[in-house]
Amino acid sequence: MKPYQYDALVLGAGAAGLTLALRIPKHIRVAVLAKGSLTESATLYAQGGISVVLDKNDSVKAHIEDTLSAGAGLCDQDTVRYVVENAKRSIEWLIENGVAFTRNNDKKNDYHLTKEGGHSHRRIIHSADATGYAVETSLAEQARNAVNIDIFDEHIAIDLIKKDGRCVGAYVLNKGTYQIDVFSAKATVLATGGAGKVYLYTSNPDVSTGDGIAMAWRAGCRIGNMEFIQFHPTCLYHPDAKSFLMTEALRGEGAKLRLPPSQNSTDGKSDEGQAFLHKFDPRGELAPRDIVARAIDHEIKRLGLDYVHLDISHRDTEFIIEHFPTVYERCKEFGFDLTKQPIPVVPAAHYLCGGVVASIDGKTDLEGLYAIGETACTGLHGANRMASNSLLECLVMADAAADSITTLVTAVDHPQKIDPWDASRVTPSPETVEINHNWDELRRVMSDYVGIVRSNKRLKLARKRIDNLKQEIHDFYANHNVSNDLIELRNLATVADLIVRSAMQRKESRGLHYNLDYPDMSDSVTNTYLSLDE
Ligand code: FAD
Ligand code: SIN
C-alpha cells in the first residue's frame, strides 16, 4: 500500500476538477484522480453550451432573473448573482486555455450564441454541438502539461479519511493493480459529477454514480435537495442508442416536439404531426425543462406512446449540419436523417440539482473537504436548473475554490500517521451476477417509482425495496474485497435512498419534484437537508 501526499487531492477530472487543478498556483502540488480514462465524464458529452451574457441586448440582470424563475423559488440569490457576474471571466479563461467556440458566419469576431429553454435571450456560447468535448479535451491537455499536477486515471476513491475532525484525504482503489492506496492531502475536493446512473434511462455516462455525494454523506456532511432530479426532455429513442442526447439547442433553433402516429387516439382522429407544447406552457418548446419533460411524459402516458417526435427538418440542410454535426452523424448511425425526418425522443435522467451542501467556493460541513460542480448543492439551481448553467457553475466554483484552497494549504500542515486501509476482508468480490441483479433492480425501482411523476404510494414502495437492497449491499461490502462495481453499487444505493427520503419530506410539488398527492406549490419555501445525525 503506497502513501501519496499532496497539498490538494482532486477527485474528478471533468470541467470542475480540471478547472480547479489548473486555477491553483503552480507552487501547490495537486493530484487529480479519474475513475476511468482521464476525459471520461459528463463534461465530455455536453452539447448545447455555456450560458454567458455577451449580446449587447442581453444583461446580467436578465440572466439572473431567468435563473431564479427556472429555479421555482428555491435559488439562493447571492449564489446566482455571483455565478452570473463571473461568467464572462470564466469564458475568457477557457478561450485562453484553448477552447474554440463557434463564431458567427457574418461577423467573424463575434461568437455565435444559441438559445435554450428558460433563457429570455440568446446567451449560450458553444462549440457547434460538442461544447463539452472542446472544453474537456483542452483542459485535459493543459493538465497533462502542468508541472504541479499529477494525474491518476483508472483510480477510484472509496471513502474519505477523517482525522481530528478534518478531512485528510481518501482511500483509493488502483484499478490496474487492485491495491488500495492512501492519498493524504491538506485539502480534498469532491468533483465527482452527478448520479444519472441511479435511473435506468439517463443521458449520463457510466461514471455518473454519485460517489462524491455518498462519500460526503458517510463522512457526516449535509446533503441537500436530492429530490430535484432533472429529466432532459429529448434523448434519442432507439434500443441501441445508449444515453444519446438531442440537444435543447435544436429547439432553440426552431425544432418542434410533435406527436408520432398513435393507435390510441381518443377521438378516433390521428394526432400525428401535431405540436403539443403550447397546450402546457405559452413558451412552448422553450419552456423550462421541468415543464417540457412533464408535458412529454403526460402525452406519452395519455396516448400509450413509446416516444414523441422532435422535428427540425423545416430548417436548411446546410444550417442543420453546420450547427449540429454530432447529432446529425449519430442519428444517421441509427438510420435517421435529421435534415429530412422527425426523430423519436424520450425524457431521461440528466442532472442532479441537489448534492453536497457547499458554499460558492466549495466549502462543505467538514474542514478540509470541498465539493464543486454537479456534486455540490450551492443554491444556484434551486428546484430546477436552467439549461447551460451547469458547466458555468463548474467553472465559477472551481475558480473560487482554488483561491480558498490556496489560502488553506499555506495555513495547515500535512496530516500525520494515517491508518492504512483495513485489508482484513480477504473473500473475493461478490459474483458479477449478484452485483448486476442489484444494480438493475435499483435502477428499475427508481425509474418506475421515483421518476418525473411521483406519489406517496410509489415513494413508499421505493423506500421499502431500497432498504432491502441497501442491507444486501452492506453485507457484500462488509464481507468481500471491494471492486469498482461494488463501490459504485454501494454509492448508488446511498444516493437512491437520499433521493427517496428527500422526495418524501417535500409535501408539495415544485420545480422538478411533482407529487400527485400534493400537486400544488406550498407557501413555505424550504430546502431539504438530510444529515447522518437525524
Ligand atoms: P463530470 O464532468 O461528470 O466529471 C466527474 C469526474 O469525476 C470524472 O472524471 C469521473 O471519473 C470522476 N469520478 C467520479 N467518481 C469518482 C471516484 N469515486 N473516484 C475518482 N474519480 C471519480 N451542462 C451545461 O451547462 N451545458 C450543456 O450543454 C450540457 N450538456 C450536457 C449533455 C450531456 C449528455 C450531459 C450528460 C450533461 C450535460 N450538461 C450540460 C451537464 C454538465 O455536462 C455536467 O453537469 C457537468 O459536466 C458536470 O461536470 P463535473 O466536473 O461536475 O462532473
Ligand atoms: C443540452 O444541450 O440540451 C444540454 C444542456 C444542458 O444540460 O445544460
XYZ file of C-alpha atoms and ligand atoms in Angstrom:
595
model
C 0.000 0.000 0.000
C 1.545 3.302 -1.131
C 1.045 6.517 0.831
C 0.752 9.515 -1.514
C 0.979 13.021 -0.095
C -0.309 16.166 -1.856
C -1.366 19.680 -0.970
C -4.659 19.227 -2.811
C -6.361 15.976 -3.810
C -8.959 16.483 -6.541
C -11.364 13.576 -7.010
C -12.712 14.004 -10.533
C -11.439 15.298 -13.858
C -14.476 16.880 -15.510
C -14.913 20.623 -16.029
C -14.973 21.230 -12.268
C -11.953 19.137 -11.255
C -9.685 20.130 -14.140
C -10.529 23.830 -13.887
C -9.746 23.768 -10.189
C -6.438 21.954 -10.685
C -5.391 24.444 -13.381
C -6.508 27.500 -11.392
C -4.382 26.538 -8.354
C -0.980 28.305 -8.368
C 1.966 26.288 -9.668
C 3.800 26.028 -6.314
C 0.966 23.918 -4.890
C 1.124 20.165 -5.597
C -2.101 18.687 -6.886
C -3.248 15.111 -7.576
C -6.178 14.692 -9.964
C -7.970 11.336 -9.935
C -10.385 9.955 -12.525
C -12.032 6.618 -12.065
C -11.959 5.818 -15.787
C -9.879 7.395 -18.518
C -8.874 10.999 -17.816
C -11.545 12.563 -20.031
C -14.495 10.191 -19.466
C -17.045 12.412 -17.701
C -20.409 14.109 -18.202
C -18.432 17.148 -19.305
C -17.085 15.300 -22.342
C -20.637 14.771 -23.680
C -22.072 18.237 -23.013
C -23.646 19.525 -26.199
C -25.583 22.787 -26.004
C -23.018 25.098 -24.417
C -22.389 27.507 -21.554
C -24.597 30.434 -20.621
C -22.954 33.862 -20.569
C -24.128 37.399 -21.248
C -22.298 38.582 -24.390
C -25.060 40.042 -26.561
C -25.496 43.821 -26.253
C -29.271 43.397 -25.885
C -28.866 40.922 -23.034
C -27.990 41.764 -19.410
C -26.684 40.189 -16.228
C -29.994 41.178 -14.651
C -31.951 39.183 -17.247
C -29.709 36.115 -16.800
C -30.228 36.308 -13.036
C -34.000 36.681 -13.417
C -34.267 33.737 -15.830
C -32.219 31.525 -13.478
C -34.377 32.480 -10.481
C -37.567 31.911 -12.435
C -36.477 28.421 -13.627
C -35.424 27.577 -10.037
C -39.052 27.920 -8.834
C -38.353 29.956 -5.702
C -35.532 27.857 -4.292
C -32.416 29.528 -5.740
C -30.004 31.314 -3.446
C -29.973 34.859 -4.816
C -26.387 35.666 -3.789
C -25.079 32.486 -5.393
C -26.986 33.178 -8.606
C -25.642 36.730 -8.769
C -22.061 35.609 -8.096
C -22.120 32.898 -10.765
C -23.770 35.055 -13.425
C -21.464 38.017 -12.747
C -18.377 35.795 -13.089
C -19.499 34.016 -16.255
C -17.649 36.228 -18.729
C -14.374 35.926 -16.838
C -14.680 32.117 -16.878
C -15.380 32.004 -20.603
C -12.374 34.247 -21.301
C -10.243 31.853 -19.240
C -11.493 28.881 -21.308
C -10.621 30.721 -24.510
C -7.118 31.468 -23.150
C -6.848 27.736 -22.412
C -7.528 26.752 -25.993
C -11.294 26.190 -26.200
C -12.502 27.117 -29.702
C -16.080 28.393 -29.573
C -18.192 28.712 -32.726
C -18.088 32.152 -34.322
C -20.760 33.964 -36.309
C -20.621 33.467 -40.057
C -21.330 37.106 -40.852
C -19.319 38.802 -38.075
C -16.200 36.672 -37.646
C -15.123 38.488 -34.489
C -18.288 37.633 -32.597
C -19.169 34.317 -31.051
C -22.393 32.640 -32.171
C -24.889 32.485 -29.312
C -27.712 29.969 -29.301
C -30.864 29.812 -27.206
C -32.258 27.191 -24.836
C -35.264 26.691 -22.563
C -35.892 29.323 -19.886
C -33.465 31.876 -21.390
C -35.039 35.159 -22.469
C -32.085 35.954 -24.787
C -29.562 34.223 -26.978
C -26.751 33.630 -24.463
C -25.352 30.124 -24.958
C -21.777 30.132 -26.208
C -20.923 26.785 -27.772
C -18.567 24.741 -29.867
C -21.045 23.538 -32.515
C -22.962 20.770 -30.675
C -19.903 19.299 -28.923
C -19.063 22.002 -26.393
C -18.131 19.534 -23.654
C -15.655 17.759 -25.899
C -13.921 21.049 -26.702
C -13.775 22.036 -23.009
C -12.726 18.649 -21.621
C -10.023 17.866 -24.179
C -8.495 21.363 -23.970
C -8.368 21.302 -20.167
C -7.049 17.724 -20.066
C -4.200 18.695 -22.370
C -3.295 21.664 -20.156
C -3.447 19.488 -17.030
C -1.198 16.817 -18.563
C 1.406 19.524 -19.246
C 1.174 21.280 -15.874
C 4.295 20.830 -13.705
C 2.423 20.786 -10.395
C -0.349 18.339 -11.398
C -0.040 14.529 -11.187
C -2.791 12.605 -12.929
C -4.069 9.245 -11.731
C -6.612 7.839 -14.158
C -8.286 4.453 -13.507
C -8.199 5.263 -9.764
C -11.498 5.167 -7.891
C -11.844 6.801 -4.476
C -13.617 4.523 -1.994
C -14.011 6.704 1.078
C -12.770 9.908 2.639
C -10.321 9.790 5.533
C -11.180 11.815 8.643
C -8.731 12.661 11.417
C -9.218 15.068 14.318
C -12.430 16.423 12.778
C -10.846 17.206 9.384
C -10.831 15.503 6.019
C -7.229 14.461 5.343
C -7.540 12.545 2.073
C -9.090 9.386 0.654
C -8.649 5.630 0.300
C -8.306 4.871 -3.375
C -8.521 1.647 -5.399
C -5.940 1.480 -8.181
C -7.898 -0.360 -10.882
C -4.691 -1.501 -12.568
C -3.075 -3.206 -9.558
C -6.138 -3.751 -7.282
C -4.106 -2.119 -4.471
C -5.847 0.272 -2.117
C -3.663 3.334 -1.548
C -3.838 6.185 0.921
C -3.871 9.630 -0.706
C -3.312 12.190 2.031
C -3.852 15.910 1.424
C -4.333 19.222 3.177
C -7.426 19.839 1.038
C -9.623 17.192 -0.600
C -12.067 18.122 -3.348
C -15.110 16.183 -4.489
C -15.553 16.953 -8.190
C -17.151 13.606 -8.925
C -20.137 14.773 -11.000
C -23.755 13.626 -10.881
C -25.663 10.400 -10.364
C -27.744 9.754 -13.509
C -26.895 6.052 -13.377
C -29.314 5.653 -10.483
C -32.010 5.609 -13.205
C -32.494 3.079 -15.988
C -32.630 5.680 -18.745
C -30.136 8.515 -18.481
C -28.117 10.871 -20.651
C -25.185 10.404 -18.263
C -22.044 8.331 -18.858
C -21.269 5.255 -16.725
C -19.039 7.255 -14.349
C -22.014 9.261 -13.003
C -22.762 7.146 -9.935
C -22.906 9.793 -7.211
C -19.707 8.621 -5.488
C -18.812 12.032 -4.054
C -22.263 12.512 -2.565
C -22.222 9.081 -0.938
C -18.689 9.616 0.414
C -19.597 13.022 1.850
C -22.742 11.559 3.404
C -20.746 8.816 5.149
C -18.291 11.478 6.344
C -21.138 13.378 8.017
C -21.799 16.256 5.575
C -25.284 17.577 4.888
C -26.782 16.575 1.552
C -29.389 18.923 0.074
C -32.319 18.964 -2.374
C -31.833 15.443 -3.704
C -35.467 15.215 -4.852
C -34.732 17.626 -7.704
C -33.662 15.275 -10.484
C -33.727 16.909 -13.871
C -35.039 14.777 -16.729
C -33.829 16.043 -20.097
C -36.859 16.120 -22.382
C -35.183 14.783 -25.508
C -32.913 11.728 -25.553
C -32.784 9.641 -28.708
C -35.210 6.683 -28.544
C -33.595 3.616 -30.086
C -32.804 0.259 -28.455
C -29.093 0.593 -29.292
C -28.633 4.321 -28.585
C -27.311 4.245 -25.028
C -27.515 7.694 -23.417
C -27.593 9.872 -26.528
C -28.888 13.404 -26.009
C -30.667 15.523 -28.638
C -29.526 18.952 -27.506
C -32.022 21.567 -26.376
C -30.303 23.968 -28.781
C -32.246 22.136 -31.534
C -35.419 23.590 -30.022
C -33.594 26.902 -29.589
C -33.082 26.888 -33.358
C -36.713 26.029 -34.127
C -37.186 22.263 -33.652
C -40.742 21.296 -32.664
C -41.977 18.467 -30.496
C -44.769 16.638 -32.304
C -46.958 13.618 -31.714
C -45.983 10.485 -33.639
C -48.534 8.050 -35.158
C -50.720 6.633 -32.374
C -53.028 3.611 -32.140
C -54.869 5.126 -29.176
C -56.179 8.472 -30.318
C -59.045 9.495 -28.035
C -61.365 10.900 -30.717
C -60.554 8.438 -33.493
C -58.645 11.100 -35.472
C -54.932 10.809 -35.968
C -52.878 13.259 -33.899
C -49.767 12.546 -35.951
C -47.587 15.572 -36.523
C -49.415 17.765 -34.005
C -47.236 20.122 -31.951
C -48.441 19.974 -28.350
C -46.247 22.025 -26.017
C -48.235 25.259 -26.344
C -51.085 23.401 -24.547
C -48.848 23.197 -21.476
C -46.956 26.499 -21.491
C -47.142 29.639 -23.649
C -43.335 29.458 -24.109
C -43.878 26.175 -25.974
C -40.638 24.458 -26.983
C -38.589 26.946 -24.935
C -40.345 26.485 -21.598
C -38.019 25.331 -18.774
C -37.118 21.659 -18.769
C -39.327 20.514 -15.908
C -42.403 21.681 -17.828
C -41.327 20.229 -21.181
C -40.349 16.843 -19.708
C -43.626 16.596 -17.769
C -45.637 17.530 -20.868
C -43.944 14.783 -22.897
C -44.456 12.277 -20.080
C -48.142 13.270 -19.970
C -48.650 12.804 -23.715
C -46.752 9.503 -23.754
C -48.958 8.145 -20.961
C -52.205 9.657 -22.322
C -51.751 8.141 -25.771
C -49.836 4.991 -24.801
C -46.830 6.066 -26.887
C -43.246 4.856 -26.688
C -41.842 8.255 -27.687
C -42.643 11.625 -29.238
C -41.048 13.233 -32.276
C -38.513 16.071 -32.399
C -38.560 17.760 -35.777
C -36.135 20.332 -37.204
C -36.452 19.172 -40.833
C -38.013 22.509 -41.878
C -34.642 24.264 -41.427
C -31.977 24.389 -44.163
C -29.961 21.202 -44.500
C -26.730 23.199 -44.530
C -27.671 25.048 -41.321
C -28.560 21.799 -39.527
C -25.341 20.050 -40.495
C -23.187 23.056 -39.648
C -24.726 23.632 -36.210
C -25.486 20.062 -35.172
C -22.824 17.853 -36.785
C -22.563 15.435 -33.832
C -26.307 14.934 -33.514
C -26.681 14.609 -37.300
C -23.979 11.919 -37.523
C -25.235 9.978 -34.517
C -28.818 9.969 -35.847
C -27.504 8.754 -39.203
C -25.830 5.798 -37.456
C -29.294 4.738 -36.288
C -30.913 5.242 -39.683
C -32.491 8.680 -39.065
C -31.889 11.744 -41.242
C -32.166 14.811 -39.007
C -32.460 17.083 -42.054
C -35.427 15.219 -43.521
C -37.460 13.478 -40.818
C -38.635 13.768 -37.198
C -36.560 11.857 -34.649
C -38.061 9.694 -31.857
C -37.192 11.041 -28.403
C -37.990 10.363 -24.729
C -37.112 12.134 -21.465
C -34.217 10.627 -19.463
C -32.497 11.415 -16.135
C -29.952 14.100 -16.872
C -28.862 16.302 -13.985
C -28.848 16.329 -10.198
C -29.716 19.754 -8.768
C -29.045 18.574 -5.217
C -25.815 17.293 -3.729
C -23.252 18.035 -1.049
C -24.216 21.295 0.634
C -21.436 23.732 -0.239
C -20.711 27.433 -0.380
C -19.812 29.000 -3.699
C -16.110 28.377 -3.044
C -16.868 24.711 -2.429
C -16.523 24.597 1.379
C -18.586 21.787 2.937
C -19.558 20.977 6.527
C -16.239 19.138 7.013
C -12.981 21.111 7.429
C -10.584 20.352 4.590
C -13.325 18.955 2.317
C -14.593 20.846 -0.728
C -17.351 19.917 -3.200
C -17.646 21.573 -6.609
C -19.572 21.130 -9.868
C -22.559 18.826 -10.198
C -21.678 17.028 -6.939
C -22.328 20.214 -4.982
C -25.573 21.890 -3.968
C -24.935 25.638 -3.814
C -28.391 27.081 -4.403
C -27.653 28.137 -7.994
C -30.226 25.806 -9.499
C -32.919 25.772 -6.820
C -35.708 23.365 -7.767
C -34.827 23.274 -11.479
C -31.565 24.061 -13.288
C -31.759 26.311 -16.296
C -30.073 24.864 -19.389
C -26.323 25.530 -19.759
C -25.927 26.906 -16.231
C -24.189 23.728 -15.108
C -20.857 23.975 -16.913
C -20.897 27.612 -15.860
C -21.260 26.624 -12.200
C -18.329 24.172 -12.554
C -16.077 26.921 -13.922
C -17.021 29.687 -11.485
C -16.976 27.462 -8.387
C -13.650 25.913 -9.329
C -12.127 29.372 -9.639
C -13.447 30.458 -6.225
C -12.438 27.149 -4.607
C -8.892 27.477 -5.984
C -8.482 30.740 -4.055
C -9.844 29.228 -0.868
C -7.635 26.113 -1.158
C -4.547 28.221 -1.852
C -5.113 30.029 1.460
C -5.866 26.800 3.312
C -2.820 24.817 2.196
C -0.427 27.547 3.287
C -2.059 27.634 6.737
C -2.197 23.912 7.667
C 0.402 21.136 7.983
C 0.354 17.813 6.202
C -1.696 15.235 8.086
C 0.367 12.728 10.103
C 0.000 8.984 10.695
C -2.998 7.949 8.654
C -4.297 4.437 9.244
C -3.884 2.184 6.231
C -6.946 0.608 4.627
C -8.362 -2.257 6.656
C -7.384 -5.198 4.465
C -8.882 -7.853 6.746
C -11.535 -8.720 4.155
C -9.998 -11.430 2.053
C -13.020 -13.005 0.370
C -13.150 -12.218 -3.346
C -15.656 -9.638 -4.625
C -19.277 -10.801 -4.940
C -20.141 -12.548 -8.185
C -20.914 -10.281 -11.116
C -24.421 -11.731 -11.330
C -25.197 -10.585 -7.767
C -23.951 -7.059 -8.391
C -25.731 -6.809 -11.748
C -29.001 -8.026 -10.292
C -28.992 -5.429 -7.515
C -27.846 -2.696 -9.888
C -30.723 -3.446 -12.330
C -33.304 -3.695 -9.582
C -32.222 -0.412 -8.009
C -32.361 1.492 -11.289
C -35.726 -0.037 -12.218
C -37.242 0.853 -8.838
C -36.027 4.445 -9.219
C -37.354 4.733 -12.788
C -40.749 3.187 -12.002
C -41.448 4.872 -8.658
C -39.277 7.992 -8.396
C -39.412 9.375 -11.947
C -40.959 12.519 -13.424
C -44.311 11.999 -11.666
C -44.279 10.675 -8.100
C -46.891 9.767 -5.477
C -46.800 8.904 -1.786
C -47.558 5.272 -2.530
C -44.812 4.955 -5.146
C -42.262 6.624 -2.855
C -43.164 4.260 -0.018
C -42.759 1.231 -2.291
C -39.401 2.556 -3.458
C -38.204 3.128 0.114
C -39.060 -0.440 1.120
C -37.244 -2.003 -1.802
C -34.214 0.272 -1.468
C -33.931 -0.583 2.247
C -33.719 -4.287 1.352
C -31.168 -3.645 -1.361
C -29.077 -1.471 0.953
C -28.950 -4.258 3.528
C -27.827 -6.815 0.966
C -25.210 -4.467 -0.480
C -23.959 -3.639 3.009
C -23.404 -7.367 3.612
C -21.478 -7.674 0.339
C -19.365 -4.680 1.264
C -18.634 -5.796 4.823
C -17.562 -9.288 3.844
C -15.884 -9.083 0.451
C -12.997 -7.386 -1.274
C -14.027 -4.165 -2.933
C -14.183 -3.818 -6.700
C -15.107 -0.886 -8.930
C -18.641 -2.259 -9.410
C -19.215 -2.904 -5.718
C -18.016 0.601 -4.806
C -20.383 2.132 -7.359
C -23.344 -0.059 -6.406
C -22.917 0.856 -2.727
C -22.833 4.553 -3.619
C -25.837 4.322 -5.956
C -27.895 2.665 -3.220
C -26.987 5.500 -0.846
C -27.892 8.135 -3.426
C -31.200 6.397 -4.266
C -32.049 6.332 -0.583
C -31.254 10.052 -0.225
C -33.407 10.920 -3.263
C -36.399 8.979 -1.947
C -36.080 10.354 1.587
C -35.837 13.920 0.283
C -38.825 13.367 -2.015
C -40.872 12.016 0.917
C -40.017 15.081 3.003
C -41.294 17.528 0.402
C -45.060 17.798 0.849
C -45.659 19.902 -2.279
C -44.868 19.974 -5.993
C -42.160 22.408 -7.021
C -39.822 22.578 -10.000
C -38.576 19.112 -10.848
C -40.398 17.414 -7.975
C -44.001 16.567 -8.875
C -46.122 14.521 -6.446
C -49.705 13.598 -7.435
C -50.728 13.692 -3.772
C -49.502 17.282 -3.365
C -49.967 18.797 -6.847
C -49.606 22.421 -5.698
C -46.691 24.558 -4.625
C -46.785 25.380 -0.918
C -46.242 28.877 0.519
C -43.335 27.822 2.672
C -40.134 27.793 0.639
C -37.608 25.386 2.133
C -34.578 23.396 1.082
C -34.423 19.716 2.000
C -31.331 18.975 4.035
C -30.509 15.454 5.224
C -27.747 14.586 7.654
C -26.500 11.476 9.427
C -27.326 12.922 12.863
C -31.086 13.000 12.172
P -18.129 15.294 -14.571
O -17.809 16.030 -15.801
O -19.170 14.253 -14.652
O -16.783 14.619 -14.054
C -16.814 13.706 -12.978
C -15.401 13.167 -12.767
O -15.350 12.510 -11.519
C -14.932 12.142 -13.784
O -13.581 12.397 -14.089
C -15.025 10.812 -13.028
O -14.103 9.826 -13.457
C -14.678 11.280 -11.645
N -15.123 10.406 -10.559
C -16.389 10.083 -10.209
N -16.384 9.289 -9.123
C -15.084 9.104 -8.787
C -14.429 8.378 -7.765
N -15.100 7.640 -6.857
N -13.067 8.406 -7.725
C -12.362 9.113 -8.646
N -12.935 9.827 -9.629
C -14.284 9.811 -9.691
N -24.392 21.357 -18.915
C -24.259 22.569 -19.478
O -24.077 23.568 -18.776
N -24.327 22.713 -20.836
C -24.516 21.648 -21.671
O -24.552 21.808 -22.880
C -24.673 20.369 -21.096
N -24.908 19.293 -21.875
C -24.924 18.055 -21.296
C -25.053 16.914 -22.109
C -24.982 15.658 -21.556
C -25.101 14.445 -22.434
C -24.816 15.510 -20.156
C -24.744 14.150 -19.537
C -24.742 16.636 -19.340
C -24.791 17.894 -19.902
N -24.680 19.036 -19.108
C -24.583 20.260 -19.690
C -24.427 18.922 -17.676
C -22.911 19.076 -17.459
O -22.225 18.459 -18.519
C -22.462 18.447 -16.166
O -23.264 18.891 -15.107
C -21.011 18.844 -15.882
O -20.200 18.475 -16.972
C -20.526 18.178 -14.622
O -19.146 18.421 -14.513
P -18.371 17.873 -13.256
O -16.951 18.275 -13.445
O -19.070 18.266 -12.037
O -18.510 16.278 -13.374
C -28.401 20.274 -23.994
O -27.556 20.539 -24.842
O -29.594 20.134 -24.244
C -27.958 20.111 -22.595
C -27.789 21.429 -21.985
C -27.741 21.325 -20.502
O -27.984 20.271 -19.922
O -27.482 22.364 -19.888
